[in-house]
Every structure is written in C-alpha cells, then in structure tokens.
Amino acid sequence: MDTYAEPAEPERTRYDAIASGPPIRKLFRDVVADRLPDRRPPQAVMLFDAGADPCWDDRGFLADFFNEILHQDTCQPATAEGLVLLAALAGDDRIPARHRFQAVQLLFMAATVAERHLADTWPATPQHADPDSEARARDAVRALAPDLLSRWSAECPAVRLALAGLAVVFPTDRTLPALTPRLGTFTHQHPRGTDIGDHVRFVLVLAAQDESRILTATEQLTDAYWTGTARGAPTRARSLHLLAQMLTGVGTGLARPRALQ
C-alpha cells in the first residue's frame, strides 16, 4: 500500500511559493533555462537555487537580482558575465515590457559606468572605479547590442526608447541614420519639455555626432532639469551622464497609465 499522501492544496501552494519564489523569478528562470541552457553565469544562482529567499516579492526580487548583476552601479569582475542574462530577458516576449525596458536600461548603465562616474566626480577619479571590469562590461554590451537592436520593429514603444539610448552608446554607420525615422513618431507625439520628448531629441543630437551641438544640448537640458556635471569633464562623459538620468526619468514615467498614448 502506498503510504505517501499528496499534501493538501494550501500546503502545496505554500511549498511551491517557497521553492519557486515570486512569479517574476519563475518567469525569469524559465526564460533563462530556455535561452541559455548551457551558459549560465554565476548570477543565475538567484534564479535556480532551491534555497532562495522565501520572503521575496516581485519588487524585492527584481531589486536584488539586478543589483547582483550591476552592484550599486559599479562593475566587478563577474559583471560582464552576468550581462548575458539581461540580454536573454530583454530579447524574450514572455517578459513583460516594463522588465524588458529595465533589462535594456541596465545594459546601458553597465556600458557607461566609467564615463558616467567620471563626469560625476571630475576632476577626481571615481572612488570605486575598476577599469578592467568596466572595459569587459562595455565590450560585453557591445557584443549583445546588435541582436537587441535588430528587434526594433517587433518591440513595443517603451523598449524602443531604451534601445535608442543603447544605440548611441555604440554608434555604427547603419544604426545611427536609422534613428531619425525610427524616432519620428515619438518626436511628433511628445513635445519638448516632456521626459520622452526630451529624451528622443537628445538621442538624435547624440546620433548626429556633432560635439558642439552635443555640448550645447547637454548644458541646456542639464540647466533645465537634471543634475549637472563639471564643465571641464569630457563632453561624451557629460552627455552619457545626462542621458542616463533622462532614461531613468522615462522609465519612471512609463510606469504611469497611458504614458505612451
């Protein structure tokens, strides 16, 4: 006689919740298992470790998971390896748009750590700089960016805004000219003085690669809205420092209902 009895449904539900964690963790785990069956960086332990924190909710898990990849906005030796997780999530339609946006945004942040921090601390050296890890992270994002940008036509407007920021970090003769027509709908629908409107217009200034125009736009927008940087800092560093702030503002705005309507 079989002496094993199935647990009652409430008990099974509690067990599954502890074993799997919050719903977003299970979804991330499923996507990574499908897309990276043989290549799981150390940060993936947060998805697959059966002893994960049962106290997580979706919000707490996302904060811890993203921080495990880019720890407090600094690059560490393992950062570059973990970025493949973000690319896998950003490139899968099972992941909600807001989280795909976050994944692309974090790739942008990882690729620009050195320049953003330089602009923030100029003329001092950033306190937690790790040039080798920052260079590896930048190279990793450079390798991942083309596949993500190739999704543009299939992507939702929110993720396109994040991809536009990534495109100007790694300019190419093909991607830069494409930004003007690709962002035309945004410029028509979102005027200057709005988070989305200013973001896309600044992206287009950066895409033009005219340092004088970039410097002028950086100073105008910084004076109007954003945390400034020392005028002696390199123009690219200042512009990426500003663009990161603008992208964060866009992400906050997208959380509001009907933000892109």
PDB file of C-alpha atoms in Angstrom:
ATOM      1  CA  MET A   1       0.000   0.000   0.000  1.00  0.00           C
ATOM      2  CA  ASP A   2       1.348   3.369  -0.945  1.00  0.00           C
ATOM      3  CA  THR A   3       1.911   5.316   2.272  1.00  0.00           C
ATOM      4  CA  TYR A   4       2.708   8.629   0.518  1.00  0.00           C
ATOM      5  CA  ALA A   5      -0.129  11.144   0.529  1.00  0.00           C
ATOM      6  CA  GLU A   6      -0.212  14.240  -1.618  1.00  0.00           C
ATOM      7  CA  PRO A   7      -0.098  17.418   0.520  1.00  0.00           C
ATOM      8  CA  ALA A   8      -3.290  19.381   0.850  1.00  0.00           C
ATOM      9  CA  GLU A   9      -3.644  22.134  -1.718  1.00  0.00           C
ATOM     10  CA  PRO A  10      -2.910  25.051   0.673  1.00  0.00           C
ATOM     11  CA  GLU A  11       0.238  23.287   1.863  1.00  0.00           C
ATOM     12  CA  ARG A  12       1.337  22.574  -1.738  1.00  0.00           C
ATOM     13  CA  THR A  13       0.760  26.223  -2.649  1.00  0.00           C
ATOM     14  CA  ARG A  14       2.919  27.364   0.232  1.00  0.00           C
ATOM     15  CA  TYR A  15       5.634  24.866  -0.701  1.00  0.00           C
ATOM     16  CA  ASP A  16       5.633  25.950  -4.352  1.00  0.00           C
ATOM     17  CA  ALA A  17       5.819  29.601  -3.351  1.00  0.00           C
ATOM     18  CA  ILE A  18       8.856  28.942  -1.170  1.00  0.00           C
ATOM     19  CA  ALA A  19      10.539  26.709  -3.761  1.00  0.00           C
ATOM     20  CA  SER A  20       9.906  28.986  -6.729  1.00  0.00           C
ATOM     21  CA  GLY A  21       9.855  32.414  -5.137  1.00  0.00           C
ATOM     22  CA  PRO A  22       7.722  35.208  -6.552  1.00  0.00           C
ATOM     23  CA  PRO A  23       6.133  34.838 -10.006  1.00  0.00           C
ATOM     24  CA  ILE A  24       8.671  37.044 -11.774  1.00  0.00           C
ATOM     25  CA  ARG A  25      11.512  34.841 -10.531  1.00  0.00           C
ATOM     26  CA  LYS A  26       9.879  31.750 -12.009  1.00  0.00           C
ATOM     27  CA  LEU A  27       9.323  33.547 -15.308  1.00  0.00           C
ATOM     28  CA  PHE A  28      12.949  34.739 -15.431  1.00  0.00           C
ATOM     29  CA  ARG A  29      14.122  31.218 -14.608  1.00  0.00           C
ATOM     30  CA  ASP A  30      12.023  29.683 -17.387  1.00  0.00           C
ATOM     31  CA  VAL A  31      13.301  32.169 -19.957  1.00  0.00           C
ATOM     32  CA  VAL A  32      16.944  31.761 -18.956  1.00  0.00           C
ATOM     33  CA  ALA A  33      16.622  27.968 -18.921  1.00  0.00           C
ATOM     34  CA  ASP A  34      15.258  28.070 -22.469  1.00  0.00           C
ATOM     35  CA  ARG A  35      17.611  30.666 -23.907  1.00  0.00           C
ATOM     36  CA  LEU A  36      20.814  29.835 -22.041  1.00  0.00           C
ATOM     37  CA  PRO A  37      20.705  26.074 -21.486  1.00  0.00           C
ATOM     38  CA  ASP A  38      24.488  25.678 -21.473  1.00  0.00           C
ATOM     39  CA  ARG A  39      25.717  29.106 -20.427  1.00  0.00           C
ATOM     40  CA  ARG A  40      24.668  30.285 -17.016  1.00  0.00           C
ATOM     41  CA  PRO A  41      26.800  32.939 -15.341  1.00  0.00           C
ATOM     42  CA  PRO A  42      27.220  32.972 -11.553  1.00  0.00           C
ATOM     43  CA  GLN A  43      24.383  35.461 -11.055  1.00  0.00           C
ATOM     44  CA  ALA A  44      21.932  32.820 -12.356  1.00  0.00           C
ATOM     45  CA  VAL A  45      22.127  31.105  -8.975  1.00  0.00           C
ATOM     46  CA  MET A  46      19.474  33.597  -7.838  1.00  0.00           C
ATOM     47  CA  LEU A  47      17.109  32.002 -10.341  1.00  0.00           C
ATOM     48  CA  PHE A  48      17.929  28.330  -9.862  1.00  0.00           C
ATOM     49  CA  ASP A  49      18.970  27.969  -6.214  1.00  0.00           C
ATOM     50  CA  ALA A  50      16.274  25.995  -4.407  1.00  0.00           C
ATOM     51  CA  GLY A  51      17.236  27.710  -1.166  1.00  0.00           C
ATOM     52  CA  ALA A  52      16.293  31.177  -2.411  1.00  0.00           C
ATOM     53  CA  ASP A  53      14.857  33.718  -0.011  1.00  0.00           C
ATOM     54  CA  PRO A  54      11.148  32.853   0.542  1.00  0.00           C
ATOM     55  CA  CYS A  55      10.469  36.408   1.708  1.00  0.00           C
ATOM     56  CA  TRP A  56      10.930  37.918  -1.746  1.00  0.00           C
ATOM     57  CA  ASP A  57       8.063  39.540  -3.556  1.00  0.00           C
ATOM     58  CA  ASP A  58       8.382  40.571  -7.205  1.00  0.00           C
ATOM     59  CA  ARG A  59       9.737  44.010  -6.373  1.00  0.00           C
ATOM     60  CA  GLY A  60      12.265  42.774  -3.840  1.00  0.00           C
ATOM     61  CA  PHE A  61      13.472  40.014  -6.121  1.00  0.00           C
ATOM     62  CA  LEU A  62      13.950  42.378  -9.079  1.00  0.00           C
ATOM     63  CA  ALA A  63      15.950  44.816  -6.963  1.00  0.00           C
ATOM     64  CA  ASP A  64      18.226  42.064  -5.631  1.00  0.00           C
ATOM     65  CA  PHE A  65      18.606  40.309  -8.977  1.00  0.00           C
ATOM     66  CA  PHE A  66      19.516  43.416 -10.952  1.00  0.00           C
ATOM     67  CA  ASN A  67      21.844  44.569  -8.180  1.00  0.00           C
ATOM     68  CA  GLU A  68      23.586  41.191  -8.280  1.00  0.00           C
ATOM     69  CA  ILE A  69      24.494  41.887 -11.922  1.00  0.00           C
ATOM     70  CA  LEU A  70      25.431  45.575 -11.646  1.00  0.00           C
ATOM     71  CA  HIS A  71      26.210  46.036  -7.969  1.00  0.00           C
ATOM     72  CA  GLN A  72      25.308  49.539  -6.820  1.00  0.00           C
ATOM     73  CA  ASP A  73      26.063  50.878 -10.309  1.00  0.00           C
ATOM     74  CA  THR A  74      29.638  49.600 -10.263  1.00  0.00           C
ATOM     75  CA  CYS A  75      31.350  46.933 -12.339  1.00  0.00           C
ATOM     76  CA  GLN A  76      33.024  43.978 -10.663  1.00  0.00           C
ATOM     77  CA  PRO A  77      34.973  41.069 -12.198  1.00  0.00           C
ATOM     78  CA  ALA A  78      31.817  38.979 -12.733  1.00  0.00           C
ATOM     79  CA  THR A  79      29.655  41.812 -14.088  1.00  0.00           C
ATOM     80  CA  ALA A  80      30.417  41.155 -17.755  1.00  0.00           C
ATOM     81  CA  GLU A  81      29.377  37.508 -17.423  1.00  0.00           C
ATOM     82  CA  GLY A  82      26.026  38.420 -15.897  1.00  0.00           C
ATOM     83  CA  LEU A  83      25.037  40.789 -18.678  1.00  0.00           C
ATOM     84  CA  VAL A  84      24.076  37.865 -20.898  1.00  0.00           C
ATOM     85  CA  LEU A  85      21.184  37.263 -18.501  1.00  0.00           C
ATOM     86  CA  LEU A  86      19.868  40.764 -19.158  1.00  0.00           C
ATOM     87  CA  ALA A  87      20.123  40.272 -22.910  1.00  0.00           C
ATOM     88  CA  ALA A  88      18.234  36.973 -22.678  1.00  0.00           C
ATOM     89  CA  LEU A  89      15.430  38.633 -20.715  1.00  0.00           C
ATOM     90  CA  ALA A  90      15.332  41.721 -22.932  1.00  0.00           C
ATOM     91  CA  GLY A  91      15.018  39.590 -26.041  1.00  0.00           C
ATOM     92  CA  ASP A  92      12.121  37.398 -24.971  1.00  0.00           C
ATOM     93  CA  ASP A  93       8.497  38.440 -25.436  1.00  0.00           C
ATOM     94  CA  ARG A  94       7.397  36.378 -22.447  1.00  0.00           C
ATOM     95  CA  ILE A  95       8.999  39.025 -20.235  1.00  0.00           C
ATOM     96  CA  PRO A  96       6.668  41.986 -19.583  1.00  0.00           C
ATOM     97  CA  ALA A  97       7.613  45.159 -21.445  1.00  0.00           C
ATOM     98  CA  ARG A  98       8.457  47.086 -18.281  1.00  0.00           C
ATOM     99  CA  HIS A  99      11.021  44.438 -17.323  1.00  0.00           C
ATOM    100  CA  ARG A 100      12.459  44.269 -20.833  1.00  0.00           C
ATOM    101  CA  PHE A 101      12.869  48.040 -20.575  1.00  0.00           C
ATOM    102  CA  GLN A 102      14.674  47.603 -17.254  1.00  0.00           C
ATOM    103  CA  ALA A 103      16.981  44.973 -18.728  1.00  0.00           C
ATOM    104  CA  VAL A 104      17.991  47.182 -21.661  1.00  0.00           C
ATOM    105  CA  GLN A 105      18.367  50.162 -19.339  1.00  0.00           C
ATOM    106  CA  LEU A 106      20.707  48.163 -17.109  1.00  0.00           C
ATOM    107  CA  LEU A 107      22.767  47.150 -20.137  1.00  0.00           C
ATOM    108  CA  PHE A 108      23.064  50.844 -20.970  1.00  0.00           C
ATOM    109  CA  MET A 109      24.131  51.616 -17.407  1.00  0.00           C
ATOM    110  CA  ALA A 110      26.730  48.823 -17.397  1.00  0.00           C
ATOM    111  CA  ALA A 111      28.198  50.009 -20.691  1.00  0.00           C
ATOM    112  CA  THR A 112      28.552  53.599 -19.492  1.00  0.00           C
ATOM    113  CA  VAL A 113      29.692  53.180 -15.878  1.00  0.00           C
ATOM    114  CA  ALA A 114      33.210  54.533 -16.452  1.00  0.00           C
ATOM    115  CA  GLU A 115      32.115  57.636 -18.375  1.00  0.00           C
ATOM    116  CA  ARG A 116      29.140  58.460 -16.174  1.00  0.00           C
ATOM    117  CA  HIS A 117      31.153  58.193 -12.980  1.00  0.00           C
ATOM    118  CA  LEU A 118      33.981  60.229 -14.479  1.00  0.00           C
ATOM    119  CA  ALA A 119      31.523  63.015 -15.279  1.00  0.00           C
ATOM    120  CA  ASP A 120      30.063  62.791 -11.796  1.00  0.00           C
ATOM    121  CA  THR A 121      33.373  63.060  -9.932  1.00  0.00           C
ATOM    122  CA  TRP A 122      35.505  65.151 -12.324  1.00  0.00           C
ATOM    123  CA  PRO A 123      38.322  66.025 -11.890  1.00  0.00           C
ATOM    124  CA  ALA A 124      38.721  63.346  -9.195  1.00  0.00           C
ATOM    125  CA  THR A 125      38.959  59.654 -10.059  1.00  0.00           C
ATOM    126  CA  PRO A 126      35.740  57.736  -9.304  1.00  0.00           C
ATOM    127  CA  GLN A 127      36.112  56.136  -5.897  1.00  0.00           C
ATOM    128  CA  HIS A 128      35.063  52.609  -6.861  1.00  0.00           C
ATOM    129  CA  ALA A 129      36.482  52.516 -10.373  1.00  0.00           C
ATOM    130  CA  ASP A 130      37.535  49.131 -11.748  1.00  0.00           C
ATOM    131  CA  PRO A 131      38.829  49.896 -15.260  1.00  0.00           C
ATOM    132  CA  ASP A 132      39.341  46.261 -16.261  1.00  0.00           C
ATOM    133  CA  SER A 133      35.854  45.174 -15.189  1.00  0.00           C
ATOM    134  CA  GLU A 134      34.310  48.284 -16.749  1.00  0.00           C
ATOM    135  CA  ALA A 135      36.044  47.598 -20.068  1.00  0.00           C
ATOM    136  CA  ARG A 136      34.877  43.972 -20.059  1.00  0.00           C
ATOM    137  CA  ALA A 137      31.324  45.047 -19.301  1.00  0.00           C
ATOM    138  CA  ARG A 138      31.379  47.614 -22.108  1.00  0.00           C
ATOM    139  CA  ASP A 139      32.705  45.013 -24.561  1.00  0.00           C
ATOM    140  CA  ALA A 140      30.060  42.528 -23.453  1.00  0.00           C
ATOM    141  CA  VAL A 141      27.236  45.004 -24.069  1.00  0.00           C
ATOM    142  CA  ARG A 142      28.758  45.962 -27.417  1.00  0.00           C
ATOM    143  CA  ALA A 143      28.563  42.299 -28.464  1.00  0.00           C
ATOM    144  CA  LEU A 144      24.989  41.911 -27.213  1.00  0.00           C
ATOM    145  CA  ALA A 145      23.572  45.154 -28.617  1.00  0.00           C
ATOM    146  CA  PRO A 146      23.147  44.203 -32.315  1.00  0.00           C
ATOM    147  CA  ASP A 147      20.743  41.331 -31.599  1.00  0.00           C
ATOM    148  CA  LEU A 148      18.652  43.541 -29.337  1.00  0.00           C
ATOM    149  CA  LEU A 149      18.588  46.418 -31.824  1.00  0.00           C
ATOM    150  CA  SER A 150      17.507  44.006 -34.556  1.00  0.00           C
ATOM    151  CA  ARG A 151      14.265  43.547 -32.587  1.00  0.00           C
ATOM    152  CA  TRP A 152      13.292  47.204 -33.057  1.00  0.00           C
ATOM    153  CA  SER A 153      10.411  46.665 -35.481  1.00  0.00           C
ATOM    154  CA  ALA A 154       8.877  43.994 -33.248  1.00  0.00           C
ATOM    155  CA  GLU A 155       9.403  45.861 -29.990  1.00  0.00           C
ATOM    156  CA  CYS A 156       6.906  47.970 -28.066  1.00  0.00           C
ATOM    157  CA  PRO A 157       7.411  51.764 -27.830  1.00  0.00           C
ATOM    158  CA  ALA A 158       8.713  51.610 -24.243  1.00  0.00           C
ATOM    159  CA  VAL A 159      11.571  49.247 -25.064  1.00  0.00           C
ATOM    160  CA  ARG A 160      12.390  51.208 -28.216  1.00  0.00           C
ATOM    161  CA  LEU A 161      13.139  54.221 -26.020  1.00  0.00           C
ATOM    162  CA  ALA A 162      15.701  52.194 -24.083  1.00  0.00           C
ATOM    163  CA  LEU A 163      17.160  50.704 -27.270  1.00  0.00           C
ATOM    164  CA  ALA A 164      17.612  54.207 -28.683  1.00  0.00           C
ATOM    165  CA  GLY A 165      19.835  55.059 -25.735  1.00  0.00           C
ATOM    166  CA  LEU A 166      21.843  51.895 -26.270  1.00  0.00           C
ATOM    167  CA  ALA A 167      22.236  52.665 -29.989  1.00  0.00           C
ATOM    168  CA  VAL A 168      24.091  55.937 -29.408  1.00  0.00           C
ATOM    169  CA  VAL A 169      26.491  54.322 -26.942  1.00  0.00           C
ATOM    170  CA  PHE A 170      27.729  52.045 -29.732  1.00  0.00           C
ATOM    171  CA  PRO A 171      27.224  54.074 -32.927  1.00  0.00           C
ATOM    172  CA  THR A 172      27.533  52.414 -36.312  1.00  0.00           C
ATOM    173  CA  ASP A 173      27.040  53.654 -39.860  1.00  0.00           C
ATOM    174  CA  ARG A 174      23.864  51.589 -40.060  1.00  0.00           C
ATOM    175  CA  THR A 175      22.174  52.248 -36.738  1.00  0.00           C
ATOM    176  CA  LEU A 176      22.686  55.996 -36.396  1.00  0.00           C
ATOM    177  CA  PRO A 177      20.945  57.070 -39.631  1.00  0.00           C
ATOM    178  CA  ALA A 178      18.073  54.718 -38.778  1.00  0.00           C
ATOM    179  CA  LEU A 179      17.305  56.528 -35.534  1.00  0.00           C
ATOM    180  CA  THR A 180      15.758  59.608 -37.167  1.00  0.00           C
ATOM    181  CA  PRO A 181      12.934  57.758 -38.945  1.00  0.00           C
ATOM    182  CA  ARG A 182      12.591  55.292 -36.101  1.00  0.00           C
ATOM    183  CA  LEU A 183      12.064  58.056 -33.531  1.00  0.00           C
ATOM    184  CA  GLY A 184       9.865  60.239 -35.739  1.00  0.00           C
ATOM    185  CA  THR A 185       6.625  59.066 -34.139  1.00  0.00           C
ATOM    186  CA  PHE A 186       7.944  59.922 -30.679  1.00  0.00           C
ATOM    187  CA  THR A 187       9.008  63.438 -31.665  1.00  0.00           C
ATOM    188  CA  HIS A 188       5.599  64.086 -33.236  1.00  0.00           C
ATOM    189  CA  GLN A 189       3.653  62.806 -30.251  1.00  0.00           C
ATOM    190  CA  HIS A 190       5.833  64.030 -27.372  1.00  0.00           C
ATOM    191  CA  PRO A 191       6.818  67.725 -27.286  1.00  0.00           C
ATOM    192  CA  ARG A 192       9.903  69.292 -25.810  1.00  0.00           C
ATOM    193  CA  GLY A 193       9.713  69.644 -22.063  1.00  0.00           C
ATOM    194  CA  THR A 194       8.364  66.116 -21.548  1.00  0.00           C
ATOM    195  CA  ASP A 195      10.548  63.231 -20.395  1.00  0.00           C
ATOM    196  CA  ILE A 196      10.003  61.208 -23.562  1.00  0.00           C
ATOM    197  CA  GLY A 197      10.162  64.204 -25.893  1.00  0.00           C
ATOM    198  CA  ASP A 198      13.433  65.480 -24.471  1.00  0.00           C
ATOM    199  CA  HIS A 199      14.938  62.002 -24.336  1.00  0.00           C
ATOM    200  CA  VAL A 200      14.363  61.227 -28.003  1.00  0.00           C
ATOM    201  CA  ARG A 201      15.507  64.658 -29.147  1.00  0.00           C
ATOM    202  CA  PHE A 202      18.698  64.345 -27.130  1.00  0.00           C
ATOM    203  CA  VAL A 203      19.300  60.874 -28.575  1.00  0.00           C
ATOM    204  CA  LEU A 204      19.021  62.398 -32.061  1.00  0.00           C
ATOM    205  CA  VAL A 205      21.543  65.104 -31.142  1.00  0.00           C
ATOM    206  CA  LEU A 206      23.945  62.415 -29.953  1.00  0.00           C
ATOM    207  CA  ALA A 207      23.343  60.424 -33.136  1.00  0.00           C
ATOM    208  CA  ALA A 208      24.425  63.418 -35.216  1.00  0.00           C
ATOM    209  CA  GLN A 209      27.885  63.182 -33.576  1.00  0.00           C
ATOM    210  CA  ASP A 210      28.472  66.933 -33.627  1.00  0.00           C
ATOM    211  CA  GLU A 211      30.376  67.648 -30.401  1.00  0.00           C
ATOM    212  CA  SER A 212      29.438  71.331 -30.396  1.00  0.00           C
ATOM    213  CA  ARG A 213      25.727  70.534 -30.658  1.00  0.00           C
ATOM    214  CA  ILE A 214      26.045  67.790 -28.066  1.00  0.00           C
ATOM    215  CA  LEU A 215      27.730  70.131 -25.615  1.00  0.00           C
ATOM    216  CA  THR A 216      25.122  72.851 -26.163  1.00  0.00           C
ATOM    217  CA  ALA A 217      22.220  70.437 -25.735  1.00  0.00           C
ATOM    218  CA  THR A 218      23.832  68.869 -22.665  1.00  0.00           C
ATOM    219  CA  GLU A 219      24.202  72.230 -20.958  1.00  0.00           C
ATOM    220  CA  GLN A 220      20.707  73.412 -21.901  1.00  0.00           C
ATOM    221  CA  LEU A 221      18.991  70.271 -20.685  1.00  0.00           C
ATOM    222  CA  THR A 222      21.126  69.975 -17.572  1.00  0.00           C
ATOM    223  CA  ASP A 223      20.351  73.547 -16.551  1.00  0.00           C
ATOM    224  CA  ALA A 224      16.661  72.944 -17.080  1.00  0.00           C
ATOM    225  CA  TYR A 225      16.057  69.585 -15.459  1.00  0.00           C
ATOM    226  CA  TRP A 226      18.929  67.378 -14.422  1.00  0.00           C
ATOM    227  CA  THR A 227      21.889  67.010 -12.090  1.00  0.00           C
ATOM    228  CA  GLY A 228      24.801  68.859 -13.655  1.00  0.00           C
ATOM    229  CA  THR A 229      28.423  67.865 -14.087  1.00  0.00           C
ATOM    230  CA  ALA A 230      31.638  69.857 -14.137  1.00  0.00           C
ATOM    231  CA  ARG A 231      32.059  71.760 -17.391  1.00  0.00           C
ATOM    232  CA  GLY A 232      35.650  70.567 -17.632  1.00  0.00           C
ATOM    233  CA  ALA A 233      34.618  66.910 -17.891  1.00  0.00           C
ATOM    234  CA  PRO A 234      34.772  65.274 -21.338  1.00  0.00           C
ATOM    235  CA  THR A 235      31.704  66.014 -23.445  1.00  0.00           C
ATOM    236  CA  ARG A 236      30.860  62.347 -24.064  1.00  0.00           C
ATOM    237  CA  ALA A 237      31.039  61.586 -20.354  1.00  0.00           C
ATOM    238  CA  ARG A 238      28.760  64.531 -19.554  1.00  0.00           C
ATOM    239  CA  SER A 239      26.267  63.599 -22.257  1.00  0.00           C
ATOM    240  CA  LEU A 240      26.031  59.964 -21.140  1.00  0.00           C
ATOM    241  CA  HIS A 241      25.660  61.065 -17.527  1.00  0.00           C
ATOM    242  CA  LEU A 242      22.702  63.187 -18.642  1.00  0.00           C
ATOM    243  CA  LEU A 243      21.237  60.507 -20.904  1.00  0.00           C
ATOM    244  CA  ALA A 244      21.265  58.009 -18.031  1.00  0.00           C
ATOM    245  CA  GLN A 245      19.242  60.416 -15.897  1.00  0.00           C
ATOM    246  CA  MET A 246      16.816  61.027 -18.741  1.00  0.00           C
ATOM    247  CA  LEU A 247      16.353  57.300 -19.347  1.00  0.00           C
ATOM    248  CA  THR A 248      15.583  56.799 -15.676  1.00  0.00           C
ATOM    249  CA  GLY A 249      13.005  59.576 -15.901  1.00  0.00           C
ATOM    250  CA  VAL A 250      11.448  57.918 -18.930  1.00  0.00           C
ATOM    251  CA  GLY A 251      11.242  54.610 -17.073  1.00  0.00           C
ATOM    252  CA  THR A 252       9.525  56.271 -14.127  1.00  0.00           C
ATOM    253  CA  GLY A 253       7.069  57.957 -16.456  1.00  0.00           C
ATOM    254  CA  LEU A 254       6.285  54.744 -18.302  1.00  0.00           C
ATOM    255  CA  ALA A 255       5.005  53.259 -15.056  1.00  0.00           C
ATOM    256  CA  ARG A 256       2.098  55.694 -15.221  1.00  0.00           C
ATOM    257  CA  PRO A 257      -1.031  54.523 -17.051  1.00  0.00           C
ATOM    258  CA  ARG A 258      -1.376  55.656 -20.680  1.00  0.00           C
ATOM    259  CA  ALA A 259       2.168  57.094 -20.667  1.00  0.00           C
ATOM    260  CA  LEU A 260       2.692  56.369 -24.365  1.00  0.00           C
ATOM    261  CA  GLN A 261      -0.776  57.292 -25.559  1.00  0.00           C
TER     262      GLN A 261
END
